[in-house]
Amino acid sequence: MTVDAAALLTPDGLVHRGHSVCSEDCLNTGQIGRYGDAHVGSTDLPRCVLNVLLSVLGAGQLTLPYAMHKLGGLWWGVLSLVVFTALSMHSLKTLSYYELYYTPQGCLESYSELVIRVLGGSFSLLCQFLLIFYAWGGAVAFLVILKAEFLAFFPSCGRAVLCGIACFLWCLSSCEDLTFLKKFSWLGCVVAVLITLVTVFVSPPDVTEQSLQQFFSSSHEPSLLDVAASLPLISFSLNSSWAYIPVLCTLSDKSRTSSLILWSNVLILLNYLTLAISGYCRFGKDVKPNIMDSLGSDYADSWMVRGAKIALCVQLTLALPLRFFVARKTIQDGCPSLAKSRASLAFALVLAATLAALPDVSLATVLGIVSGICASMIIYILPAIIDLRHRRTITPSGLRGTDLASLFLSLVSLIVGILILLGSLWANAMGVAVGS
């Protein structure tokens, strides 16, 4: 992917709001979707909301009850989910603002293209690194979950089963085209909702006065390290920014962008609050980093729990090749000399992820590190930098009240992103996120 070294948004280029500053050369290089592409503006609002849900709901929610416990209890956990959802919505609003500003009739194809075109080609390497690490690190998290489930189903040979699955993943990840696997993307959303339903109905919390007092009080006094290790878990579960640009590209009525952001995030928040509150109220301080482990220990014979676990394994197994595929293709795009090394690159990526997942590593640790590096950059830091650098340029006649509010929220997002980035790495290096 070739990208101009200079940023697309420049002080001289952004004077008149509502007009694209992209030249035909940009379109011809393939960086911006052509106005005649069939997928551009081809989808209505409900389907776009569903696509955002499909891209977000999944394995990240499994750690939410544990994060609530580590944050000190129900109220702090709920407040964190609401605040981080609001910051995620601001990030999407910022991305929409710049996407629609200079491509009002067309669209960029990905988050990375938007960042590179706005901030310049110097950010190309950073975007490539984030994409590779986010895809590969998420694959490690998936493998950690699979290992735990295989050990529960096959106590004597769970790790051997994981290695067998890894061979299957290598074969698929070496393929030139994995489009057919996208047909199974809906499984992630279905499994996420299924896990929430199982948590609510299979393990209903006690409703006695004593238990309610216990659950509404702090499960423990969180330290600064606990907070630093827990907040990235919430950030990871809310990362819709990376997949949002392609979805926005397909929205037929761009005036309904705010509705797309609002409805998708409200539905995500409702699912997460239901799972997190139910799981925390049922297990309290004994909740595991993966809520499925808590359910498995107390409800191993429940057919609903077994069904949810099997569905989760199937969904993760089908989702893993796409993550390795994305990481491999990004490496090949950055190093064209490796274009013919599909099998070798896929083998290295799958082997490294499997070796990282085989030891007794906590899911909270893996997601904390991945989120600390990637989610903090993708959701908070890069959109905030874009807004803080260019909003004044876009409105040279003077900033309005909404512009000032956006700049303030972008500054908050930047600070939050930096704190998550530094705090999570510090906490995970200290081993705080490792669950028992």
Coordinates of C-alpha atoms in Angstrom, one line a residue:
M1 CA 0.0 0.0 0.0
T2 CA 1.6 3.2 -1.1
V3 CA 0.7 6.4 0.6
D4 CA 1.9 10.0 0.1
A5 CA 4.4 11.0 2.7
A6 CA 2.6 14.4 3.3
A7 CA -0.6 14.6 5.3
L8 CA -3.7 15.0 3.3
L9 CA -5.1 17.7 5.6
T10 CA -2.9 20.8 5.4
P11 CA -3.5 24.4 6.6
D12 CA -3.9 25.6 3.0
G13 CA -6.1 22.8 2.0
L14 CA -8.9 23.0 4.6
V15 CA -10.7 26.2 4.1
H16 CA -14.2 25.4 2.9
R17 CA -16.2 22.9 5.0
G18 CA -18.1 20.2 3.1
H19 CA -15.7 19.9 0.1
S20 CA -13.3 17.1 -0.5
V21 CA -9.7 18.0 -0.7
C22 CA -8.8 14.7 -2.2
S23 CA -7.5 14.8 -5.7
E24 CA -8.2 12.3 -8.5
D25 CA -4.6 11.0 -8.0
C26 CA -5.6 9.9 -4.5
L27 CA -8.6 8.0 -5.9
N28 CA -6.5 6.4 -8.6
T29 CA -3.9 5.1 -6.2
G30 CA -6.6 3.1 -4.5
Q31 CA -6.3 4.9 -1.1
I32 CA -9.8 6.2 -1.2
G33 CA -12.9 4.2 -2.3
R34 CA -14.1 5.2 -5.7
Y35 CA -17.4 6.9 -5.8
G36 CA -18.8 4.2 -8.0
D37 CA -17.9 1.3 -5.8
A38 CA -20.9 -0.9 -5.2
H39 CA -20.4 -1.2 -1.5
V40 CA -20.2 2.6 -0.9
G41 CA -23.5 3.8 0.5
S42 CA -25.1 0.4 0.0
T43 CA -26.3 -0.4 3.5
D44 CA -29.1 1.1 5.7
L45 CA -28.8 2.1 9.3
P46 CA -30.0 -1.1 11.0
R47 CA -27.6 -3.3 9.0
C48 CA -24.7 -0.9 9.8
V49 CA -25.5 -1.1 13.5
L50 CA -25.5 -4.9 13.2
N51 CA -22.1 -4.8 11.5
V52 CA -20.6 -2.7 14.3
L53 CA -22.0 -5.2 16.8
L54 CA -20.5 -8.1 14.9
S55 CA -17.1 -6.4 15.0
V56 CA -17.1 -5.7 18.7
L57 CA -19.0 -8.3 20.6
G58 CA -16.9 -11.3 21.4
A59 CA -14.1 -12.6 23.6
G60 CA -13.3 -9.2 25.1
Q61 CA -16.5 -9.3 27.3
L62 CA -15.4 -12.5 29.1
T63 CA -13.1 -10.5 31.5
L64 CA -15.7 -7.8 32.4
P65 CA -17.0 -9.3 35.7
Y66 CA -13.3 -9.8 36.8
A67 CA -12.5 -6.2 35.9
M68 CA -15.4 -5.0 38.0
H69 CA -14.0 -7.0 41.0
K70 CA -10.5 -5.6 40.5
L71 CA -11.9 -2.0 40.3
G72 CA -13.4 -2.4 43.7
G73 CA -17.0 -3.3 43.2
L74 CA -20.2 -2.8 41.2
W75 CA -20.5 0.9 41.2
W76 CA -17.0 1.6 40.1
G77 CA -17.3 -1.0 37.4
V78 CA -20.5 0.3 36.0
L79 CA -19.2 3.9 36.1
S80 CA -16.0 2.8 34.2
L81 CA -18.1 1.0 31.5
V82 CA -20.3 4.1 31.0
V83 CA -17.4 6.5 30.9
F84 CA -15.3 4.4 28.5
T85 CA -18.4 3.9 26.3
A86 CA -18.8 7.7 26.1
L87 CA -15.1 8.1 25.2
S88 CA -15.4 5.4 22.5
M89 CA -18.4 7.2 21.1
H90 CA -16.4 10.4 21.0
S91 CA -13.6 8.6 19.1
L92 CA -16.1 7.3 16.5
K93 CA -17.6 10.8 16.2
T94 CA -14.2 12.2 15.6
L95 CA -13.4 9.6 13.0
S96 CA -16.7 10.4 11.3
Y97 CA -16.0 14.1 11.3
Y98 CA -12.7 13.8 9.4
E99 CA -13.9 10.9 7.2
L100 CA -16.9 12.9 5.9
Y101 CA -15.1 16.2 5.7
Y102 CA -12.8 15.4 2.8
T103 CA -14.5 12.4 1.3
P104 CA -18.2 13.5 1.3
Q105 CA -19.1 11.4 -1.7
G106 CA -16.7 8.5 -1.3
C107 CA -14.9 6.9 1.6
L108 CA -11.7 5.6 2.9
E109 CA -11.5 1.8 3.2
S110 CA -9.9 1.5 6.7
Y111 CA -9.0 3.1 9.9
S112 CA -5.3 3.0 9.0
E113 CA -5.9 4.8 5.7
L114 CA -7.7 7.6 7.4
V115 CA -4.9 8.1 10.0
I116 CA -2.2 8.0 7.4
R117 CA -4.0 10.3 5.0
V118 CA -4.7 12.8 7.8
L119 CA -1.5 12.7 9.7
G120 CA 0.9 11.8 6.9
G121 CA 2.8 8.7 5.7
S122 CA 5.1 9.0 8.8
F123 CA 2.4 7.2 10.7
S124 CA 2.3 4.3 8.2
L125 CA 4.8 2.2 10.2
L126 CA 2.9 2.8 13.5
C127 CA -0.4 1.8 11.9
Q128 CA 1.1 -1.4 10.5
F129 CA 2.6 -2.3 13.9
L130 CA -0.7 -1.7 15.6
L131 CA -2.6 -3.8 13.1
I132 CA -0.1 -6.7 13.3
F133 CA 0.1 -6.7 17.1
Y134 CA -3.6 -6.2 17.6
A135 CA -4.4 -9.1 15.3
W136 CA -1.7 -11.4 16.6
G137 CA -2.2 -10.4 20.3
G138 CA -5.9 -11.0 19.9
A139 CA -5.1 -14.4 18.5
V140 CA -3.0 -15.2 21.6
A141 CA -6.0 -14.3 23.8
F142 CA -8.3 -16.6 21.7
L143 CA -5.8 -19.4 22.1
V144 CA -5.6 -18.9 25.8
I145 CA -9.4 -19.2 26.0
L146 CA -9.4 -22.3 23.8
K147 CA -6.6 -23.9 25.9
A148 CA -8.7 -23.4 29.1
E149 CA -11.8 -25.0 27.4
F150 CA -9.8 -27.9 26.0
L151 CA -8.3 -28.6 29.4
A152 CA -11.8 -28.6 30.9
F153 CA -13.1 -31.0 28.2
F154 CA -9.9 -33.1 27.9
P155 CA -7.9 -32.8 31.2
S156 CA -5.2 -35.2 30.2
C157 CA -4.5 -33.9 26.6
G158 CA -5.9 -30.4 26.4
R159 CA -2.7 -28.8 25.3
A160 CA -2.2 -31.5 22.7
V161 CA -5.6 -30.7 21.3
L162 CA -4.6 -27.1 21.1
C163 CA -1.5 -28.0 19.1
G164 CA -3.6 -30.0 16.7
I165 CA -5.9 -27.0 16.3
A166 CA -2.8 -24.9 15.6
C167 CA -1.9 -27.1 12.7
F168 CA -5.4 -26.6 11.3
L169 CA -5.0 -22.8 11.8
W170 CA -1.7 -22.8 10.0
C171 CA -3.2 -24.5 6.9
L172 CA -6.0 -22.0 6.7
S173 CA -3.8 -19.0 7.5
S174 CA -1.6 -19.9 4.6
C175 CA -4.4 -19.5 2.1
E176 CA -4.4 -16.6 -0.3
D177 CA -8.0 -15.8 0.3
L178 CA -10.2 -16.3 3.4
T179 CA -13.3 -14.5 2.3
F180 CA -15.4 -17.5 2.9
L181 CA -14.7 -17.4 6.7
K182 CA -16.3 -14.0 6.9
K183 CA -19.6 -15.8 6.5
F184 CA -19.2 -17.0 10.0
S185 CA -18.6 -13.5 11.6
W186 CA -22.2 -13.5 12.9
L187 CA -21.2 -16.4 15.3
G188 CA -19.2 -14.0 17.4
C189 CA -22.2 -11.8 18.1
V190 CA -24.4 -14.9 18.7
V191 CA -21.9 -16.4 21.1
A192 CA -21.5 -13.2 23.0
V193 CA -25.2 -12.8 23.6
L194 CA -25.5 -16.5 24.5
I195 CA -22.8 -16.2 27.1
T196 CA -24.6 -13.2 28.6
L197 CA -27.9 -15.2 28.7
V198 CA -26.1 -18.2 30.3
T199 CA -24.5 -16.0 32.9
V200 CA -27.9 -14.5 33.8
F201 CA -30.2 -17.5 33.7
V202 CA -27.9 -20.4 34.7
S203 CA -26.2 -18.7 37.6
P204 CA -28.8 -16.2 39.0
P205 CA -27.4 -14.2 41.9
D206 CA -28.8 -14.5 45.4
V207 CA -31.3 -11.7 46.2
T208 CA -31.3 -11.8 50.0
E209 CA -30.7 -8.6 51.8
Q210 CA -27.3 -9.8 53.1
S211 CA -26.1 -10.8 49.7
L212 CA -27.2 -7.5 48.2
Q213 CA -25.3 -5.5 50.8
Q214 CA -22.3 -7.6 50.0
F215 CA -22.5 -7.1 46.3
F216 CA -23.1 -3.4 46.4
S217 CA -20.2 -2.9 48.7
S218 CA -16.5 -3.1 47.6
S219 CA -15.3 -6.6 47.1
H220 CA -11.8 -5.3 48.0
E221 CA -9.9 -2.1 48.2
P222 CA -8.2 -1.7 44.8
S223 CA -4.7 -0.4 44.5
L224 CA -3.4 1.8 41.8
L225 CA -1.9 -1.3 40.2
D226 CA -5.3 -3.0 40.2
V227 CA -6.9 -0.1 38.5
A228 CA -4.1 0.2 35.9
A229 CA -4.5 -3.5 35.1
S230 CA -8.3 -3.5 34.9
L231 CA -9.2 -0.5 32.8
P232 CA -7.5 -1.9 29.7
L233 CA -9.8 -4.9 29.8
I234 CA -12.8 -2.6 29.5
S235 CA -11.1 -0.6 26.7
F236 CA -10.4 -3.9 24.7
S237 CA -14.0 -4.9 24.9
L238 CA -15.2 -1.5 23.5
N239 CA -12.8 -1.3 20.6
S240 CA -15.1 -0.5 17.7
S241 CA -12.9 2.2 16.2
W242 CA -10.8 -0.1 14.0
A243 CA -13.8 -1.6 12.2
Y244 CA -15.9 1.5 12.2
I245 CA -14.5 3.2 9.1
P246 CA -15.4 0.4 6.6
V247 CA -18.9 0.3 8.2
L248 CA -19.4 4.0 7.9
C249 CA -18.3 3.8 4.2
T250 CA -21.3 1.5 3.5
L251 CA -23.9 3.7 5.3
S252 CA -26.3 5.0 2.7
D253 CA -27.5 8.1 4.6
K254 CA -24.5 9.8 6.1
S255 CA -26.7 12.2 8.0
R256 CA -27.6 9.3 10.3
T257 CA -24.0 8.8 11.5
S258 CA -24.8 10.0 15.0
S259 CA -27.6 7.4 15.2
L260 CA -25.2 4.7 14.0
I261 CA -22.8 5.6 16.8
L262 CA -25.5 6.0 19.5
W263 CA -27.5 2.8 18.8
S264 CA -24.5 0.5 18.3
N265 CA -22.8 1.7 21.5
V266 CA -26.0 1.6 23.6
L267 CA -26.6 -2.0 22.5
I268 CA -23.0 -3.0 23.3
L269 CA -23.2 -1.2 26.7
L270 CA -26.5 -3.0 27.6
N271 CA -25.0 -6.4 26.8
Y272 CA -21.8 -5.7 28.7
L273 CA -23.7 -4.3 31.8
T274 CA -25.9 -7.3 31.9
L275 CA -23.0 -9.7 31.7
A276 CA -20.7 -7.8 34.0
I277 CA -23.3 -7.1 36.7
S278 CA -24.7 -10.6 36.7
G279 CA -21.3 -12.3 36.7
Y280 CA -20.0 -10.1 39.5
C281 CA -23.1 -10.4 41.6
R282 CA -23.0 -14.2 41.3
F283 CA -19.3 -14.8 42.0
G284 CA -18.1 -11.6 43.7
K285 CA -14.5 -11.7 44.8
D286 CA -14.2 -15.3 43.6
V287 CA -14.8 -14.4 39.9
K288 CA -12.2 -15.7 37.5
P289 CA -10.4 -13.6 34.8
N290 CA -12.6 -15.6 32.3
I291 CA -16.2 -15.7 33.4
M292 CA -16.6 -19.0 31.5
D293 CA -14.1 -20.6 34.0
S294 CA -16.3 -19.4 36.9
L295 CA -19.4 -20.9 35.2
G296 CA -17.5 -24.1 34.4
S297 CA -16.4 -24.7 38.0
D298 CA -19.9 -24.4 39.5
Y299 CA -22.1 -25.5 36.6
A300 CA -20.0 -28.1 34.8
D301 CA -23.0 -30.4 34.3
S302 CA -25.3 -27.7 32.9
W303 CA -26.2 -28.4 29.2
M304 CA -26.5 -24.6 28.7
V305 CA -23.0 -24.0 30.0
R306 CA -21.5 -26.9 27.9
G307 CA -23.4 -25.6 24.9
A308 CA -22.0 -22.1 25.3
K309 CA -18.5 -23.4 25.8
I310 CA -18.7 -25.5 22.7
A311 CA -20.1 -22.6 20.7
L312 CA -17.3 -20.4 22.0
C313 CA -14.7 -22.9 20.9
V314 CA -16.2 -23.2 17.4
Q315 CA -16.4 -19.4 17.0
L316 CA -12.9 -18.7 18.1
T317 CA -11.5 -21.5 16.0
L318 CA -13.1 -20.0 12.9
A319 CA -12.1 -16.5 13.8
L320 CA -8.5 -17.2 14.5
P321 CA -7.4 -17.8 10.8
L322 CA -8.7 -14.3 9.9
R323 CA -6.5 -12.7 12.6
F324 CA -3.4 -14.5 11.5
F325 CA -4.3 -13.7 7.9
V326 CA -4.6 -10.0 8.7
A327 CA -1.2 -10.0 10.5
R328 CA 0.4 -11.9 7.6
K329 CA -1.0 -9.7 4.9
T330 CA 0.1 -6.5 6.8
I331 CA 3.7 -7.9 7.1
Q332 CA 3.7 -8.7 3.4
D333 CA 2.4 -5.3 2.4
G334 CA 5.2 -3.7 4.5
C335 CA 7.8 -6.1 3.1
P336 CA 7.0 -6.9 -0.6
S337 CA 9.9 -9.3 -0.7
L338 CA 7.9 -11.6 1.6
A339 CA 5.0 -11.7 -0.8
K340 CA 5.6 -15.4 -1.7
S341 CA 6.3 -16.5 1.9
R342 CA 2.7 -17.2 2.8
A343 CA 3.2 -20.6 4.4
S344 CA 6.4 -19.6 6.3
L345 CA 4.9 -16.4 7.7
A346 CA 1.7 -18.1 8.7
F347 CA 3.7 -20.9 10.4
A348 CA 5.8 -18.3 12.3
L349 CA 2.8 -16.4 13.5
V350 CA 0.7 -19.4 14.5
L351 CA 3.7 -21.0 16.2
A352 CA 4.6 -17.9 18.2
A353 CA 1.0 -17.4 19.3
T354 CA 0.6 -21.0 20.3
L355 CA 3.9 -21.0 22.3
A356 CA 2.7 -17.8 24.0
A357 CA -0.6 -19.4 24.9
L358 CA 0.6 -22.8 26.2
P359 CA 2.0 -21.7 29.5
D360 CA -0.2 -20.8 32.5
V361 CA -0.8 -17.3 31.4
S362 CA -4.0 -15.3 32.4
L363 CA -6.4 -14.1 29.9
A364 CA -6.5 -10.8 31.7
T365 CA -2.8 -10.5 31.3
V366 CA -2.9 -11.0 27.5
L367 CA -5.8 -8.7 26.9
G368 CA -4.3 -6.1 29.3
I369 CA -1.0 -6.0 27.3
V370 CA -2.8 -6.0 23.9
S371 CA -5.2 -3.3 25.0
G372 CA -2.6 -1.2 26.7
I373 CA -0.6 -1.0 23.4
C374 CA -3.2 -1.2 20.7
A375 CA -6.6 -0.2 22.1
S376 CA -5.2 2.9 23.8
M377 CA -3.7 4.0 20.5
I378 CA -6.6 3.1 18.3
I379 CA -9.5 4.3 20.4
Y380 CA -8.0 7.3 22.2
I381 CA -4.6 8.6 21.3
L382 CA -4.6 8.7 17.5
P383 CA -8.2 10.1 17.1
A384 CA -7.4 12.7 19.7
I385 CA -4.1 13.7 18.0
I386 CA -6.0 14.1 14.7
D387 CA -8.7 16.3 16.3
L388 CA -6.2 18.4 18.3
R389 CA -4.0 19.0 15.3
H390 CA -6.5 19.7 12.6
R391 CA -9.9 21.1 14.0
R392 CA -8.5 24.6 14.2
T393 CA -7.3 24.3 10.6
I394 CA -10.7 23.2 9.4
T395 CA -12.5 26.1 11.1
P396 CA -10.1 29.0 10.5
S397 CA -13.0 31.5 11.1
G398 CA -13.2 30.6 14.7
L399 CA -14.1 27.6 16.9
R400 CA -17.7 27.1 17.8
G401 CA -19.1 25.7 21.0
T402 CA -19.3 22.2 19.6
D403 CA -15.7 22.4 18.3
L404 CA -14.4 23.5 21.8
A405 CA -16.3 20.7 23.4
S406 CA -14.8 18.2 21.0
L407 CA -11.3 19.5 21.6
F408 CA -11.8 19.2 25.3
L409 CA -13.0 15.6 25.0
S410 CA -10.1 14.9 22.7
L411 CA -7.7 16.2 25.3
V412 CA -9.4 14.0 27.9
S413 CA -9.2 11.0 25.5
L414 CA -5.5 11.7 24.9
I415 CA -4.7 11.8 28.6
V416 CA -6.8 8.6 29.2
G417 CA -5.1 6.8 26.4
I418 CA -1.6 7.7 27.6
L419 CA -2.5 6.6 31.2
I420 CA -3.9 3.3 29.9
L421 CA -0.9 2.7 27.7
L422 CA 1.7 3.4 30.5
G423 CA -0.4 2.0 33.4
S424 CA -1.3 -1.3 31.8
L425 CA 2.2 -2.0 30.8
W426 CA 3.4 -1.2 34.3
A427 CA 0.7 -3.3 35.9
N428 CA 1.2 -6.3 33.7
A429 CA 4.9 -6.2 34.1
M430 CA 4.3 -6.4 37.8
G431 CA 2.1 -9.4 37.3
V432 CA -1.0 -7.8 38.9
A433 CA -3.4 -9.0 36.1
V434 CA -2.5 -12.6 36.6
G435 CA -5.6 -14.3 38.0
S436 CA -5.6 -17.2 40.4

